Every structure is written in C-alpha cells, then in structure tokens.
XYZ file of C-alpha atoms in Angstrom:
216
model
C -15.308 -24.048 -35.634
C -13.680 -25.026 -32.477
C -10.575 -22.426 -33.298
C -13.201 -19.482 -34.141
C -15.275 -20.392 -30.697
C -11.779 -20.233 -28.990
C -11.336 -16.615 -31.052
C -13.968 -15.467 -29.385
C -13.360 -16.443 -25.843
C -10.187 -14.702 -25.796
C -11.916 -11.519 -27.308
C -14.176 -11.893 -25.025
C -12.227 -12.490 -21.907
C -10.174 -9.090 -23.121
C -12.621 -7.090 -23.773
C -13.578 -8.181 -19.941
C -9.785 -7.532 -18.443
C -9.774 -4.154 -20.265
C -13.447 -3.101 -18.258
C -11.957 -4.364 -15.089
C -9.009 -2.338 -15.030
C -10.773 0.861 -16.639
C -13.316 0.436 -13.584
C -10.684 -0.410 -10.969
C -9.024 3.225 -11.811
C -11.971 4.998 -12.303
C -13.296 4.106 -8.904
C -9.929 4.440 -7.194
C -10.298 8.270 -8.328
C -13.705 8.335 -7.168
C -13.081 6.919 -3.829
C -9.672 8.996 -2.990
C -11.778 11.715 -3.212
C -14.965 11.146 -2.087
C -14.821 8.375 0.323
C -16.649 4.826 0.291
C -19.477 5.700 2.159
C -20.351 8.983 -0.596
C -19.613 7.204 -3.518
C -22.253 5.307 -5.865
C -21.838 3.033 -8.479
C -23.414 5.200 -11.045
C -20.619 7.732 -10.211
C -18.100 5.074 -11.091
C -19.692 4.212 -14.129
C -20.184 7.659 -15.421
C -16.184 8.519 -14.263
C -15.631 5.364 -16.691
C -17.630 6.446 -19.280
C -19.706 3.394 -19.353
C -23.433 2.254 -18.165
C -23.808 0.965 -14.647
C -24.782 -2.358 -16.220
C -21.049 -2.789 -17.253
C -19.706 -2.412 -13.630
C -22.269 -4.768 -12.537
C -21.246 -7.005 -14.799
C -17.805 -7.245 -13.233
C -18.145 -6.719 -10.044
C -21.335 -7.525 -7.848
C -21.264 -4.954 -5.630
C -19.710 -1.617 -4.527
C -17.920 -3.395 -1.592
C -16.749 -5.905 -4.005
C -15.387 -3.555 -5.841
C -13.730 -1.207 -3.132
C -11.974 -4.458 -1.790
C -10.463 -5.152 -5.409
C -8.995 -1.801 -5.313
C -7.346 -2.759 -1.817
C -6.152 -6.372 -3.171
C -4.996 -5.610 -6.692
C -2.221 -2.613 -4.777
C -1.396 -4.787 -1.923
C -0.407 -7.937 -4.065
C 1.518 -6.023 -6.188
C 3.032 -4.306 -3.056
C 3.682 -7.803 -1.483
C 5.784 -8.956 -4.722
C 8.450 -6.441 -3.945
C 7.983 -7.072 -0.110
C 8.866 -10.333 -0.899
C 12.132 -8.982 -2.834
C 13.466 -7.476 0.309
C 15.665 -10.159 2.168
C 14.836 -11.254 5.602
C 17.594 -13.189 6.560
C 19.878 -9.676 8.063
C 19.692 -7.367 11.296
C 16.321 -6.115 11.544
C 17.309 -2.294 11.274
C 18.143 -3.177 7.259
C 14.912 -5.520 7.120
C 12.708 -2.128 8.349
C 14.688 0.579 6.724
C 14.083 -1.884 2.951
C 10.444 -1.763 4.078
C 10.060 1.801 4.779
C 11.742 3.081 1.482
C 9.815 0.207 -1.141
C 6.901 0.914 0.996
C 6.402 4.700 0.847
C 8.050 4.746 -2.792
C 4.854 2.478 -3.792
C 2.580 4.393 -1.984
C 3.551 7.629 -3.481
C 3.525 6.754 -7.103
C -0.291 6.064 -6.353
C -1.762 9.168 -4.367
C -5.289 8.371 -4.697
C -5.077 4.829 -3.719
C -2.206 6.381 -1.051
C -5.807 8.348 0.078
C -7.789 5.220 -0.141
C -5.224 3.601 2.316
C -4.470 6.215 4.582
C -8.412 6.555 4.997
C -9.036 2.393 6.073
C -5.128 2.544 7.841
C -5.916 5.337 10.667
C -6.450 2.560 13.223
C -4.010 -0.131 12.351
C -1.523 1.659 14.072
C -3.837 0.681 17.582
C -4.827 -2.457 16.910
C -3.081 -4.045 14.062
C -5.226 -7.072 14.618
C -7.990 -5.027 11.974
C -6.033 -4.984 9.675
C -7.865 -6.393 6.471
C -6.271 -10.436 5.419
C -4.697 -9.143 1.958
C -3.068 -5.768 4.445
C -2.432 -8.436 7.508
C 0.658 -9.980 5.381
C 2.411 -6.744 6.127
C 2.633 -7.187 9.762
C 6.177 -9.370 10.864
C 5.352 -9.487 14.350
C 8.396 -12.164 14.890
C 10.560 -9.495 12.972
C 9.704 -6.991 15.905
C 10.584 -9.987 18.186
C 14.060 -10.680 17.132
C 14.691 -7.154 16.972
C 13.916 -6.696 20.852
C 15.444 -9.876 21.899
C 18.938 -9.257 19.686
C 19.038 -5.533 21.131
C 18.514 -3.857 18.045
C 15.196 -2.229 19.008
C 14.308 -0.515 21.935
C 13.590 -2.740 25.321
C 9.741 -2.760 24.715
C 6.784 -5.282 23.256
C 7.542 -5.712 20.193
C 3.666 -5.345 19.226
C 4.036 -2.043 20.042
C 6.847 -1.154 18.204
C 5.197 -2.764 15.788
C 2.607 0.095 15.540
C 3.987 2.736 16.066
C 6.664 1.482 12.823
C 3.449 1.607 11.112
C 1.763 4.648 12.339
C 4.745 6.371 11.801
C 4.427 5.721 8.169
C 0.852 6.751 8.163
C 1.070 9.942 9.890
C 3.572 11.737 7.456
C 2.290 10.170 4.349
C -1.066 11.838 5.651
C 0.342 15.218 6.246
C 2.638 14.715 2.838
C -0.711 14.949 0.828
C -2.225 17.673 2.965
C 0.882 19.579 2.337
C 0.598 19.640 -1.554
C 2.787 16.522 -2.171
C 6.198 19.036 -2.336
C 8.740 16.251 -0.493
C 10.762 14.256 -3.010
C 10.320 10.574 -3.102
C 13.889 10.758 -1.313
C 13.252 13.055 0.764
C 9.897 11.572 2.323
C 11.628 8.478 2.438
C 14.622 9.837 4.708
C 12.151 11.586 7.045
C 9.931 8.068 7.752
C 13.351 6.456 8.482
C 15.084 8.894 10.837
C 11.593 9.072 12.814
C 11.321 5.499 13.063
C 15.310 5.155 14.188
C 14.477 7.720 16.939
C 11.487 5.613 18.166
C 12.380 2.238 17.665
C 16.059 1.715 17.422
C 18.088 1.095 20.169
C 21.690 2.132 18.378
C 21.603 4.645 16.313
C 23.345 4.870 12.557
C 26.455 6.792 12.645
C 25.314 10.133 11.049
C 26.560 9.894 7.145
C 24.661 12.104 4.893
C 26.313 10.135 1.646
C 24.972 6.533 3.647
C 21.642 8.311 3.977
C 21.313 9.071 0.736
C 22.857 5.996 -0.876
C 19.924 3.946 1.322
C 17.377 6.203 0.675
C 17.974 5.238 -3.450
C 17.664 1.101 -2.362
C-alpha cells in the first residue's frame, strides 16, 4: 500500500508539473501579445486548452502567474550569468553579458516582449527593477570599471543604465523590424553601441576578433 500511495503522488505531482509548464507558455503567448493589463485568465485557459479551474489550481492569481513567467526566464538566465567569469577587465565581463544576454532573449521573442514591456524604465531608475531582475545589476562592476579607466570618467550608475537601455532599445526596434538581424549580428550591434558609450579605449578594429567574440 505504502508503494502504490507513493505511485500516485508522483503521478500526481506530474500530471501537476506538466499543467504548470503548459500554462506558463500559454500565458507567455497571451501576454507578449496582449499585455497584462488586457489579458484574463479565461484567455489563458482557453489558449491552454483547459478550464479556468485548472489554472486556478496552480496558480492563485493572474499576477501570480505573470510573475512566474518573469522568474522561471530570469533564473534560468542567471545560471549562465553565473557561467560568465568575473574575475577579468570589465570590458570582457560586459561584452560576455551582452552576447549570453541578447542570445537568451532572442530565442524567446514573446517573453523578449514580456520583458521589453516591464524593462522601459529600468534604464532610469534601475532601483525598480523587480528582486528576481535586480540580480542583473553589478553596480560595483560599473565601479571598478570607472576607477581602473576602462569606462568612461562618469557615475558608474549611469553607465550602468544606459549599458542596459542600450540593450533594450535595439532589442525593441529588432522585433518591430520583423526579427531579420542574425543572432550575430544583433549581438555585434549592442556591443559596438555600448563600446562607443561606455568605454573609454576602444578595441582595435578586427572584423575576425569581432566575430570570433560575437560566437562566445
């Protein structure tokens, strides 16, 4: 008895994981599109193909929901943050970001939507940043670039932002523009506006170099 009650736990707990993640991607569709404010549960649930009960189930509430979409892409985005090492000049440190960054984002255009939609004030005030989004921000990274001459002479908060909104602002007008940049090619573009803005010596110009960091 005890191994068929334990049978039924686990086909219980998978029938559960397998709802959660249908409903995580059929709301992440519904969202990109229509926005959090627009979008109701029943939406979800018919997108799913299953009764608003089920959702419910899972999640208590839309906002419940909506943040699970947020904290099930950013934890898996902070696991290869966390791959990148820390420990050389900052230019590398940024330029690793940038590429595993906006390589992650693009695989995943409607949670790359999603994002783009919560991120448009970050850039201003990185301080509203949601906690599981916050991890992002290295403001002693910023710091040691400034102080070591490798950035520009300027607070590093700032550069900071605009490192992000940088990011944001071509992503945003990638998807606007039909998606028709390669992964490689986006990548490039984030990294030589960010070394005009924020680096204080720029990379000798080697299109081979580019490319070969634009592949890391």
């Amino acid at each position: 008895m005890p191994a068929r009650r334990h049978t039924r736990q686990r086909v219980r707990e998978a029938r559960q994981d397998a709802y959660r993640s249908l409903i995580l991607e059929s709301a992440q569709r519904v969202f990109a599109q229509r926005g959090y404010d627009a979008v109701k549960v029943q939406e979800i649930a018919d997108e799913a193909g299953i009764a608003t009960g089920t959702v419910y189930a899972i999640f208590d509430s839309k906002q419940e929901l909506y943040r699970a979409i947020h904290r099930v892409n950013l934890e898996e985005l902070a696991k290869r943050y966390a791959e990148i090492p820390g420990d050389r000049d900052t230019r590398d440190v940024i330029c690793d970001r940038i590429t595993v960054s906006t390589r992650f984002l693009i695989e995943r255009p409607d949670y790359l939507r999603i994002y783009l939609r919560e991120a448009a004030g970050w850039g201003f005030d990185a301080s509203a940043l949601p906690r599981v989004a916050a991890d992002f921000t290295d403001p002693a990274l910023y710091r040691r670039g400034v102080e070591h001459g490798e950035l520009v002479d300027e607070d590093p908060e700032l550069l900071q932002s605009l490192a992000m909104s940088t990011g944001h602002v071509i992503l945003y007008h990638w998807l606007k523009d039909g998606m028709r940049e390669s992964a490689d090619e986006l990548v490039e573009r984030i990294r030589a506006h960010t070394e005009r803005t924020l680096f204080a010596r720029p990379l000798a110009s080697d299109p081979a170099a580019a490319r070969a960091r634009a592949r890391r």
